[in-house]
XYZ file of C-alpha atoms in Angstrom:
743
model
C -49.183 170.246 113.330
C -50.197 172.105 116.450
C -48.842 174.091 119.373
C -47.539 171.498 121.859
C -50.113 170.296 124.368
C -49.952 170.513 128.107
C -48.423 167.062 128.171
C -45.572 168.060 125.885
C -44.879 171.116 128.028
C -44.976 169.006 131.190
C -42.614 166.492 129.609
C -40.201 169.292 128.853
C -40.443 170.194 132.533
C -39.736 166.573 133.422
C -36.706 166.648 131.180
C -35.595 169.888 132.813
C -35.857 168.197 136.207
C -33.183 165.825 134.972
C -30.756 168.760 134.542
C -32.024 169.654 131.054
C -33.085 172.974 129.597
C -36.848 173.369 129.202
C -38.207 173.645 125.710
C -38.910 177.161 124.386
C -42.435 175.920 123.638
C -43.332 176.554 127.294
C -42.998 180.290 126.714
C -45.643 180.385 123.999
C -48.809 182.126 125.215
C -51.996 180.099 124.825
C -55.622 181.056 124.453
C -55.862 180.954 128.262
C -53.724 184.123 128.494
C -55.991 187.130 128.905
C -53.119 189.357 127.754
C -53.792 188.219 124.173
C -57.108 190.049 123.939
C -55.967 193.200 122.109
C -54.731 192.666 118.536
C -51.649 194.891 119.056
C -50.828 193.588 122.519
C -47.505 191.695 122.664
C -49.346 188.571 123.816
C -51.543 188.628 120.723
C -48.518 189.083 118.469
C -46.729 186.195 120.204
C -49.751 183.964 119.765
C -50.091 184.917 116.095
C -46.381 184.220 115.599
C -46.701 180.849 117.305
C -49.641 179.931 115.108
C -47.725 181.041 112.015
C -44.785 178.879 113.043
C -47.093 175.942 113.653
C -48.652 176.304 110.197
C -45.219 176.677 108.608
C -44.011 173.521 110.316
C -47.050 171.666 108.994
C -46.341 172.902 105.469
C -42.684 171.878 105.727
C -43.619 168.424 107.068
C -46.042 168.098 104.145
C -43.247 168.753 101.654
C -44.490 172.222 100.689
C -41.354 174.270 101.299
C -42.604 177.391 99.493
C -45.717 177.608 101.671
C -43.591 177.025 104.783
C -41.501 180.076 103.915
C -44.602 182.191 103.270
C -46.330 181.060 106.465
C -43.333 181.931 108.622
C -42.733 185.378 107.159
C -44.952 187.294 109.675
C -43.361 185.572 112.680
C -39.839 186.632 111.694
C -40.660 190.176 112.812
C -41.846 189.157 116.312
C -39.071 188.611 118.869
C -39.362 185.448 120.919
C -39.281 181.673 120.678
C -41.646 181.547 117.703
C -39.263 183.727 115.730
C -36.362 181.396 116.450
C -38.439 178.400 115.440
C -39.514 180.130 112.246
C -35.929 181.004 111.363
C -35.012 177.329 111.578
C -38.119 176.231 109.657
C -37.582 178.875 106.968
C -33.920 177.929 106.651
C -34.822 174.232 106.389
C -37.373 175.058 103.680
C -34.829 177.101 101.710
C -32.261 174.319 102.046
C -34.787 171.838 100.691
C -35.215 174.084 97.637
C -31.413 174.610 97.314
C -31.909 178.331 98.015
C -28.588 178.637 99.813
C -28.247 182.416 100.081
C -31.803 182.839 101.388
C -31.230 180.158 104.035
C -28.003 181.828 105.172
C -29.636 185.260 105.327
C -32.495 184.115 107.560
C -30.263 182.133 109.939
C -27.288 184.453 110.415
C -29.155 186.920 112.703
C -30.253 184.099 115.009
C -26.734 182.885 115.854
C -26.171 182.913 119.606
C -29.854 183.116 120.538
C -31.155 179.606 119.771
C -30.463 178.021 123.142
C -30.537 174.240 122.967
C -30.879 174.468 119.182
C -27.658 176.439 118.660
C -25.827 173.388 117.204
C -28.667 172.837 114.735
C -28.537 176.503 113.768
C -24.811 176.091 113.099
C -25.513 172.967 111.045
C -28.191 174.602 108.880
C -26.073 177.725 108.363
C -23.065 175.581 107.486
C -25.106 173.680 104.888
C -26.337 176.983 103.438
C -22.852 178.508 103.227
C -21.520 175.319 101.651
C -24.145 175.750 98.960
C -23.058 179.349 98.293
C -19.448 178.256 97.863
C -18.184 179.796 101.132
C -16.499 176.514 101.967
C -14.123 177.647 104.729
C -16.871 179.365 106.747
C -19.160 176.405 106.104
C -16.565 173.929 107.373
C -16.072 175.870 110.602
C -19.814 175.838 111.307
C -20.273 172.198 110.340
C -17.389 171.161 112.561
C -18.883 173.231 115.390
C -22.224 171.444 114.979
C -20.576 168.017 114.844
C -18.516 168.760 117.951
C -21.715 169.123 119.994
C -22.477 165.418 119.419
C -19.964 163.704 117.119
C -21.608 160.277 117.274
C -25.198 161.512 117.180
C -27.522 163.061 114.589
C -25.544 166.315 114.448
C -22.275 164.557 113.715
C -23.824 162.176 111.209
C -25.663 164.912 109.353
C -22.659 167.257 109.309
C -20.198 164.722 107.898
C -21.572 164.635 104.343
C -21.809 168.425 103.728
C -18.427 168.862 105.447
C -16.817 166.363 103.086
C -18.509 168.000 100.102
C -17.374 171.448 101.271
C -13.779 170.232 101.482
C -14.064 168.883 97.956
C -15.543 172.132 96.636
C -12.779 174.103 98.372
C -10.197 172.096 96.437
C -8.689 170.510 99.572
C -8.166 167.216 97.861
C -6.432 165.058 100.455
C -8.741 165.766 103.432
C -11.738 165.659 101.075
C -10.596 162.334 99.608
C -10.133 160.867 103.101
C -13.586 161.935 104.261
C -15.405 161.016 101.066
C -13.753 157.603 100.791
C -14.523 156.906 104.466
C -18.168 157.804 103.911
C -18.358 155.636 100.806
C -16.711 152.693 102.564
C -19.162 152.998 105.473
C -22.097 153.510 103.077
C -23.104 156.705 104.832
C -24.643 159.359 102.641
C -25.784 159.481 99.008
C -23.299 157.286 97.126
C -23.702 158.894 93.720
C -23.367 162.440 95.083
C -20.274 161.538 97.111
C -18.636 159.835 94.122
C -19.392 162.825 91.927
C -17.836 165.242 94.438
C -14.735 163.074 94.705
C -14.461 162.818 90.921
C -14.699 166.607 90.538
C -12.084 167.124 93.251
C -9.760 164.690 91.476
C -10.347 166.488 88.189
C -9.628 169.880 89.766
C -6.397 168.514 91.267
C -5.264 167.325 87.841
C -5.708 163.618 88.569
C -7.753 163.163 85.431
C -7.333 159.424 84.944
C -8.803 158.710 88.382
C -11.542 161.286 87.788
C -12.486 159.731 84.444
C -12.695 156.255 85.988
C -14.994 157.553 88.730
C -17.182 159.535 86.314
C -17.567 156.386 84.236
C -18.461 154.355 87.320
C -21.191 156.862 88.198
C -22.556 156.666 84.644
C -22.477 152.857 84.813
C -23.837 152.192 88.314
C -26.281 155.074 88.870
C -27.971 155.478 85.475
C -31.311 156.571 86.944
C -29.909 159.488 88.994
C -29.072 163.079 87.968
C -25.455 162.473 88.965
C -25.099 160.102 85.988
C -26.095 162.897 83.617
C -23.612 165.286 85.259
C -20.887 162.653 85.071
C -21.613 162.177 81.375
C -21.415 165.946 80.850
C -18.010 166.104 82.551
C -16.746 163.214 80.421
C -17.894 165.036 77.299
C -16.142 168.228 78.446
C -12.923 166.374 79.195
C -13.053 164.641 75.835
C -13.557 168.009 74.105
C -10.533 169.326 75.995
C -8.317 166.576 74.658
C -8.375 164.136 77.564
C -8.432 160.555 76.286
C -11.679 158.933 77.427
C -12.012 155.151 77.092
C -15.140 154.007 75.290
C -17.478 152.136 77.692
C -16.935 148.419 77.331
C -19.666 145.898 76.674
C -19.489 144.903 80.347
C -19.997 148.542 81.356
C -23.099 148.815 79.188
C -24.526 145.533 80.454
C -24.076 146.633 84.081
C -25.787 149.948 83.301
C -28.745 148.162 81.692
C -29.010 145.727 84.607
C -29.091 148.659 87.051
C -31.870 150.276 85.041
C -33.891 147.058 85.215
C -33.251 146.629 88.954
C -34.616 150.125 89.564
C -37.738 149.724 87.453
C -36.710 151.580 84.287
C -37.541 148.857 81.756
C -38.267 151.234 78.863
C -34.922 153.002 79.284
C -33.189 149.612 79.462
C -34.832 148.550 76.200
C -33.733 151.768 74.522
C -30.094 151.146 75.475
C -30.294 147.510 74.401
C -31.374 148.532 70.892
C -27.934 149.884 70.070
C -25.879 147.319 71.996
C -24.031 144.580 70.126
C -21.340 142.417 71.756
C -19.752 139.702 69.685
C -20.033 136.300 71.345
C -22.614 137.458 73.896
C -25.698 137.546 71.708
C -27.682 135.103 73.864
C -26.888 136.995 77.064
C -28.222 140.190 75.468
C -31.301 138.365 74.162
C -32.065 137.186 77.694
C -31.563 140.708 79.036
C -33.932 142.045 76.385
C -36.537 139.394 77.284
C -36.320 140.425 80.944
C -36.790 144.062 79.967
C -39.758 143.254 77.707
C -41.375 141.257 80.510
C -40.822 144.097 82.986
C -42.320 146.540 80.475
C -45.453 144.352 80.303
C -44.654 143.221 76.767
C -44.743 139.569 77.772
C -45.692 137.955 74.424
C -42.663 139.645 72.817
C -40.459 138.466 75.683
C -41.624 134.882 75.283
C -41.200 134.995 71.514
C -37.458 135.749 71.639
C -36.488 133.344 74.447
C -36.192 130.187 72.328
C -32.421 130.304 71.587
C -31.691 130.971 75.280
C -33.494 127.745 76.245
C -31.490 125.538 73.918
C -29.160 122.946 75.409
C -26.260 124.651 73.618
C -26.859 127.994 75.380
C -24.424 128.962 78.170
C -25.527 127.314 81.406
C -26.299 130.499 83.390
C -28.205 131.996 80.474
C -30.174 128.769 80.077
C -31.102 128.534 83.770
C -32.276 132.155 83.977
C -34.197 131.740 80.720
C -35.967 128.615 82.023
C -37.230 130.446 85.100
C -38.340 133.452 83.050
C -40.066 131.202 80.476
C -41.885 129.334 83.246
C -43.310 132.554 84.643
C -44.232 133.941 81.236
C -46.030 130.780 80.121
C -47.873 130.543 83.437
C -49.172 134.085 82.934
C -51.119 132.785 79.944
C -52.090 129.652 81.953
C -50.062 127.259 79.788
C -49.574 125.157 82.902
C -47.996 122.052 81.386
C -45.571 124.102 79.318
C -44.607 126.067 82.427
C -44.154 122.862 84.420
C -41.877 121.494 81.707
C -39.587 124.509 82.064
C -39.552 124.230 85.859
C -38.840 120.493 85.908
C -35.981 120.976 83.515
C -34.688 123.838 85.689
C -34.865 121.651 88.790
C -32.884 118.903 87.062
C -30.208 121.176 85.638
C -29.713 123.720 88.421
C -29.325 122.066 91.806
C -29.175 123.894 95.148
C -31.489 126.786 96.002
C -32.504 127.267 92.358
C -33.691 123.650 92.132
C -35.658 124.000 95.378
C -37.285 127.197 94.137
C -38.244 125.517 90.838
C -39.793 122.533 92.626
C -41.829 124.727 94.924
C -42.969 126.967 92.078
C -44.073 123.939 90.023
C -46.188 122.684 92.922
C -47.691 126.137 93.415
C -48.552 126.502 89.727
C -50.460 123.186 89.929
C -52.311 124.494 92.962
C -53.054 127.841 91.321
C -54.397 126.038 88.246
C -56.853 124.115 90.444
C -55.118 120.750 89.934
C -55.260 120.016 93.645
C -54.524 116.282 93.644
C -51.336 116.865 91.635
C -50.480 119.858 93.819
C -50.897 117.755 96.960
C -48.490 115.149 95.639
C -45.994 117.796 94.471
C -45.987 119.659 97.777
C -45.691 116.406 99.719
C -42.701 115.429 97.556
C -41.136 118.859 98.051
C -41.546 118.550 101.816
C -39.794 115.180 101.904
C -36.943 116.247 99.643
C -36.368 119.899 100.517
C -38.545 120.717 103.547
C -35.715 120.645 106.076
C -33.741 123.169 104.027
C -36.364 125.753 103.084
C -40.126 126.433 103.066
C -41.033 123.159 104.739
C -43.884 124.787 106.676
C -45.311 126.255 103.456
C -45.141 122.874 101.751
C -46.989 121.336 104.715
C -49.628 124.070 104.542
C -50.253 123.663 100.803
C -50.368 119.885 101.154
C -53.134 120.263 103.729
C -54.892 123.031 101.819
C -54.879 120.992 98.610
C -56.531 118.146 100.560
C -59.116 120.595 101.879
C -59.820 121.855 98.345
C -60.436 118.240 97.283
C -62.997 117.828 100.066
C -60.752 115.428 102.025
C -61.584 117.146 105.280
C -60.315 114.714 107.892
C -57.067 114.154 106.002
C -56.656 117.937 105.761
C -57.299 118.317 109.503
C -54.653 115.702 110.280
C -52.075 117.406 108.059
C -52.848 120.782 109.668
C -52.478 119.309 113.144
C -49.120 117.871 112.106
C -48.066 121.310 110.810
C -49.069 122.860 114.158
C -46.973 120.328 116.079
C -43.918 120.272 113.829
C -43.646 123.950 112.910
C -44.578 125.588 116.211
C -42.744 128.819 115.464
C -44.105 129.225 111.948
C -46.349 132.160 111.110
C -48.649 129.595 109.457
C -49.741 128.045 112.775
C -52.560 130.580 113.245
C -54.184 129.620 109.966
C -53.505 125.912 110.552
C -55.519 126.025 113.796
C -58.460 127.895 112.252
C -58.600 125.678 109.162
C -58.483 122.571 111.301
C -61.749 123.875 112.711
C -63.204 124.499 109.275
C -62.171 121.022 108.034
C -63.605 119.334 111.138
C -66.810 121.360 110.835
C -67.219 120.271 107.216
C -66.656 116.675 108.338
C -69.520 117.012 110.845
C -67.332 117.059 113.953
C -68.763 120.267 115.393
C -67.557 119.901 118.976
C -63.958 119.344 117.847
C -64.315 122.233 115.407
C -65.546 124.562 118.170
C -62.531 123.634 120.300
C -60.199 124.561 117.447
C -62.015 127.872 116.921
C -61.609 128.717 120.594
C -57.931 127.792 120.390
C -57.645 130.207 117.450
C -59.260 132.999 119.487
C -57.038 132.323 122.494
C -53.873 132.358 120.399
C -54.416 135.824 118.893
C -57.621 137.474 120.196
C -57.328 140.489 117.914
C -56.239 138.744 114.732
C -57.899 137.826 111.442
C -58.395 134.177 112.321
C -59.850 134.983 115.752
C -62.372 137.232 114.029
C -63.312 134.454 111.596
C -63.505 131.940 114.453
C -65.949 134.138 116.364
C -68.091 134.385 113.267
C -68.103 130.566 112.979
C -69.106 130.285 116.641
C -71.829 132.907 116.210
C -70.341 135.196 118.839
C -70.778 138.912 118.301
C -68.313 139.976 120.991
C -64.965 138.434 121.904
C -65.424 135.707 124.550
C -61.926 136.486 125.844
C -61.036 139.965 127.045
C -58.467 141.636 124.799
C -55.645 142.731 127.056
C -55.056 146.297 125.919
C -53.311 148.727 128.235
C -52.730 152.357 127.318
C -49.319 153.959 127.615
C -48.441 154.844 131.204
C -46.362 158.051 131.204
C -44.326 158.959 134.296
C -44.958 162.284 136.002
C -41.205 162.921 136.129
C -38.076 161.273 134.828
C -34.976 160.367 136.796
C -31.865 162.324 135.974
C -30.392 161.184 132.671
C -26.751 160.811 131.593
C -25.414 164.056 130.171
C -25.336 162.890 126.545
C -28.840 161.407 126.749
C -30.117 164.539 128.471
C -28.664 166.858 125.842
C -30.213 164.804 123.026
C -33.610 164.727 124.732
C -33.430 168.458 125.283
C -32.686 169.079 121.625
C -35.416 166.625 120.591
C -38.021 168.453 122.690
C -36.893 171.827 121.358
C -36.850 170.662 117.732
C -40.305 169.126 118.111
C -41.537 172.356 119.673
C -40.100 174.231 116.697
C -41.943 171.880 114.355
C -38.880 170.118 112.894
C -40.109 166.549 113.161
C -37.377 164.745 111.231
C -34.576 166.430 113.155
C -36.393 166.060 116.477
C -37.046 162.407 115.756
C -33.384 161.792 114.931
C -32.344 163.274 118.286
C -35.014 161.252 120.085
C -33.859 157.995 118.503
C -30.250 158.723 119.422
C -31.249 159.549 123.019
C -33.031 156.241 123.591
C -30.790 153.971 121.508
C -29.928 150.926 123.579
C -31.884 152.207 126.604
C -34.304 149.915 128.435
C -35.704 152.320 131.012
C -39.464 151.940 130.497
C -40.218 155.373 131.962
C -37.792 157.032 129.538
C -39.182 155.116 126.560
C -42.777 155.904 127.538
C -42.027 159.611 127.881
C -40.212 159.596 124.538
C -43.120 157.848 122.806
C -45.646 160.312 124.160
C -43.435 163.281 123.262
C -43.217 162.043 119.659
C -46.961 161.357 119.532
C -47.902 164.773 120.895
C -45.531 166.452 118.451
C -47.223 164.691 115.526
C -44.315 162.296 114.908
C -46.702 159.354 114.903
C -44.341 156.957 113.143
C -41.666 157.038 115.833
C -44.255 156.881 118.591
C -45.921 153.912 116.890
C -42.652 152.009 116.546
C -41.727 152.649 120.156
C -45.141 151.543 121.349
C -45.188 148.430 119.195
C -41.632 147.153 119.537
C -40.274 148.489 122.832
C -43.244 149.200 125.082
C -45.210 145.982 124.804
C -47.698 146.779 122.047
C -51.217 145.964 123.201
C -50.023 144.943 126.646
C -48.168 148.167 127.383
C -48.942 150.909 124.858
C -52.120 150.015 122.976
C -53.060 153.625 122.158
C -49.571 154.280 120.711
C -49.169 150.936 118.957
C -52.578 151.525 117.329
C -52.698 155.333 117.225
C -55.461 157.534 115.917
C -52.829 159.453 113.985
C -53.578 162.680 112.085
C -57.018 162.675 113.733
C -58.395 165.861 112.183
C -57.553 164.785 108.651
C -58.809 161.212 109.083
C -62.072 162.037 110.859
C -62.929 164.782 108.380
C -62.314 162.610 105.311
C -63.969 159.547 106.855
C -67.132 161.502 107.637
C -67.191 163.100 104.191
C -66.830 159.826 102.286
C -68.713 157.604 104.769
C -65.777 155.333 105.583
C -65.094 153.897 109.028
C -62.097 155.927 110.336
C -60.713 152.761 111.930
C -60.496 151.268 108.431
C -58.526 154.313 107.272
C -56.087 154.034 110.190
C -55.719 150.304 109.584
C -54.753 150.898 105.952
C -52.429 153.748 106.947
C -50.729 151.627 109.609
C -50.052 148.872 107.091
C -49.100 151.106 104.167
C -46.742 153.665 105.685
C -46.455 153.150 109.439
C -47.745 156.764 109.688
C -44.854 158.335 107.728
C -46.179 161.275 105.664
C -43.208 161.541 103.319
C -42.283 157.916 102.719
C -41.926 156.738 99.122
C -42.030 153.117 98.011
C -39.802 151.558 95.316
C -42.910 151.599 93.098
C -43.202 155.420 93.590
C -46.220 155.315 95.934
C -46.240 158.342 98.223
C -47.227 159.238 101.751
C -49.512 158.011 104.483
C -51.828 155.955 102.291
C -49.146 155.156 99.680
C -50.916 156.563 96.651
C -49.404 156.363 93.195
C -49.219 159.783 91.506
C -51.213 158.494 88.506
C -53.959 157.290 90.859
C -53.944 160.637 92.652
C -54.320 162.468 89.337
C -57.463 160.491 88.518
C -58.888 161.015 91.990
C -58.217 164.762 91.778
C -60.175 164.878 88.526
C -63.116 162.924 89.955
C -63.194 165.154 93.048
C -62.897 168.237 90.849
C -59.809 169.339 92.748
C -56.907 171.290 91.207
C -54.491 169.014 89.382
C -51.648 170.482 91.464
C -53.035 168.745 94.537
C -52.101 165.372 93.059
C -48.460 166.466 93.345
C -48.811 167.208 97.078
C -49.167 163.659 98.322
C -46.713 164.255 101.165
C -49.318 166.613 102.656
C -51.380 164.537 105.143
C -54.553 166.487 104.351
C -54.308 165.742 100.615
C -53.117 162.167 101.001
C -55.770 161.189 103.541
C -58.543 162.882 101.561
C -57.616 161.133 98.317
C -56.919 157.794 99.984
C -60.168 157.817 101.939
C -62.182 158.702 98.846
C -60.552 155.754 97.106
C -61.420 153.424 99.996
C -65.021 154.617 99.838
C -65.137 153.950 96.106
C -63.725 150.454 96.620
C -66.277 149.697 99.325
C -69.052 150.678 96.898
C -67.552 148.507 94.167
C -67.180 145.464 96.432
C -70.496 145.543 98.253
C -69.256 147.138 101.470
C -66.797 144.290 102.196
C -63.775 145.687 104.033
C -61.828 142.514 103.233
C -62.401 142.817 99.476
C -61.801 146.574 99.560
C -58.491 145.971 101.334
C -57.552 143.358 98.717
C -58.393 145.820 95.941
C -56.403 148.602 97.632
C -53.350 146.343 97.528
C -53.753 144.442 94.250
C -56.035 146.797 92.310
C -59.795 146.458 91.712
C -59.435 144.769 88.292
C -57.500 141.885 89.881
C -60.070 141.351 92.659
C -62.946 141.590 90.174
C -61.197 139.001 87.981
C -60.742 136.614 90.917
C -64.391 137.006 91.887
C -65.419 136.047 88.347
C -63.206 132.956 88.047
C -65.196 129.683 88.194
C -62.895 128.218 90.856
C -63.301 131.212 93.180
C -66.594 132.967 92.505
C -68.716 130.784 94.805
C -66.258 130.507 97.682
C -67.086 131.774 101.174
C -65.118 134.872 102.139
C -62.577 133.136 104.373
C -61.750 130.589 101.667
C -61.676 133.275 98.984
C -59.092 135.298 100.925
C -57.014 132.159 101.527
C -57.164 131.461 97.772
C -55.953 134.889 96.640
C -53.078 134.050 94.277
C -50.874 136.970 95.387
C -49.061 136.149 98.640
C -48.623 139.848 99.473
C -52.336 140.535 99.059
C -53.354 137.531 101.176
C -51.177 138.731 104.030
C -52.242 142.334 103.513
C -55.958 141.596 103.887
C -55.405 139.596 107.065
C -53.237 142.271 108.648
C -55.495 145.185 107.720
C -58.678 143.540 109.014
C -56.814 142.405 112.136
C -55.664 146.014 112.597
C -59.226 147.239 112.213
C -60.526 144.781 114.790
C -57.924 145.900 117.337
C -58.529 149.589 116.598
C -62.190 149.144 117.414
C -61.503 147.206 120.592
C -58.824 149.644 121.797
C -60.552 152.901 120.921
C -64.137 151.841 121.410
C -66.652 150.355 119.039
C -68.226 147.083 118.052
C -66.246 144.156 116.734
C -65.806 144.006 112.956
C -68.579 142.031 111.264
C -67.613 140.117 108.138
C -70.114 138.909 105.593
C -69.557 135.153 105.160
C -70.302 135.108 101.413
C -68.957 137.216 98.579
C -71.204 140.203 97.787
C -72.350 140.936 94.237
C -69.753 142.895 92.320
C -70.883 146.440 91.482
C -69.764 148.740 88.661
C -67.345 151.383 89.795
C -63.720 152.341 90.231
C -61.355 150.213 88.133
C -57.960 151.847 88.752
């Protein structure tokens, strides 16, 4: 985070020219002001306050609310724009920590002096007062904030706390209307809204409805704190004499299924231990097998599946058990046993399930290295099911299985047919390149060279173009990569009033360091707009404010990518953090940005379903090990939303992977995605260990990892070409595997 640059200030001026209010950031003195020379001079105090606000904003964006509050404390005593920004930042930090009274105390004195941010001040203060229980005052402020832009970010953000405040105030009918409307529209946290409605119903004496809703929360949201609170309320009602129905077997099954869906296999197993439902024993056995498999207890899962596979088992249980058994047996490479399950599934299921079974059977043959059988199976799938689903994939694997058998000309013909028939398929790029490789192996070098050049022309910055250049022996791209930087207008035309107000608030929020709120206003301002000058100015404003994710998405999807906004579509985001870590750990910074672009899209606080965190999507357990190896405080591993911590740990890990895999960026990228033990295992397998790099990557058994490697190395190539540097050089053969990081 930094004080806005000259561009951001000039953009605010451009916005003001369109009948908007200029951002308060323009009033911040800079180091060019000679008035800041004396420590006690007002200019020096203003500059110190601005720097404090900037640091506080960075701490808040990094998820460190306590440090944000501490950083802003000095600026709260200095009148001026920095003070107003710090009041908002401090209030936001307190709200994040559920410190309602502290948030209200810091915001109340600023009312009436926040300019364009007055509605956001009302919103934050309303949220704080709602937390203290002052529901009537909170509702007035929340309604005031929403009135400024009912259909925009203010209105959307105010509607949930307003509904909750109504519920807490005991105003059942208006609360019920708002909460049920939010639930029907799926706006807001479902479990929290249901819990508030249930408590309001309980307080109004409608206990039967409240009990039903508490039980639904317990059943459908078992992994959230609201389920525990719902269970506590049910216990209290039961103790008070309210009749509480015992959860049915169906209720318990739904709860266990939700736990499994959300990755809590151990908790699901614990609940299954005590569950008995007469007449549904096989259904529960199947559920237990799924949970054991998800908990990586696969031999136990396989051992109990037998009764579920019997012809006498209920049809749905049998079909699900066949698919699970096929996957479990394939994990231990019992290929024929797995194929038996899949063929039976295909015969018994029909429809999409039968198609999936047929495709999976063909893929298992391919993965086991039985290429002639795989070729026949994929060809049969294409004829029978290819028009309905995955026909291009079946065509690809038919050709690839021919290639793996050394039938080069036949493979080239199949790939050419794929290119003609499936012109819109994402597999065409690889079909063109591998036509070249098959023709080259068949001794038809001129035809191969033509295919390589076609590959380069189709996607000059992509993975296959890079491989094609290597095959042609060209060190620089023979075709110029069309990469144009973002062109930002000097001034914007006057905007519609609603758009102008949202842009004004976005600029002011960005200047105050509130990236999420500023980004929400920016997105609302440009929603549905096609004015290139407006979009370009918005992208640059977000980029300069440090909101790299929104700038990146605008550049990539709405401003032409390489052809209109190359520097934004492939940004050098968080430059200080990346360059520092890259230099320290001797990693190409373009490699770091390429990983970051693929992992998080430059979102510092994003969390994956697998619990990976931040810019480089590190798992907390991985971060803990890295912290120990770097001799850093263990607490740092819990600050993965902080760009400085995340980039440092992620870049160290990339450096360690490069050492382990002989400096190969492709193998390091594969290991970053799939884990180094998996890549090391593939490199040791007889069928893969002697493959050239391009064939090895194409033979990676995990679809996600195959795609990941291609995208990351393609990203890296474009980063170098856009921002300066030589083309990526790939080693054609696999390097020797080195000892090193294995987590």
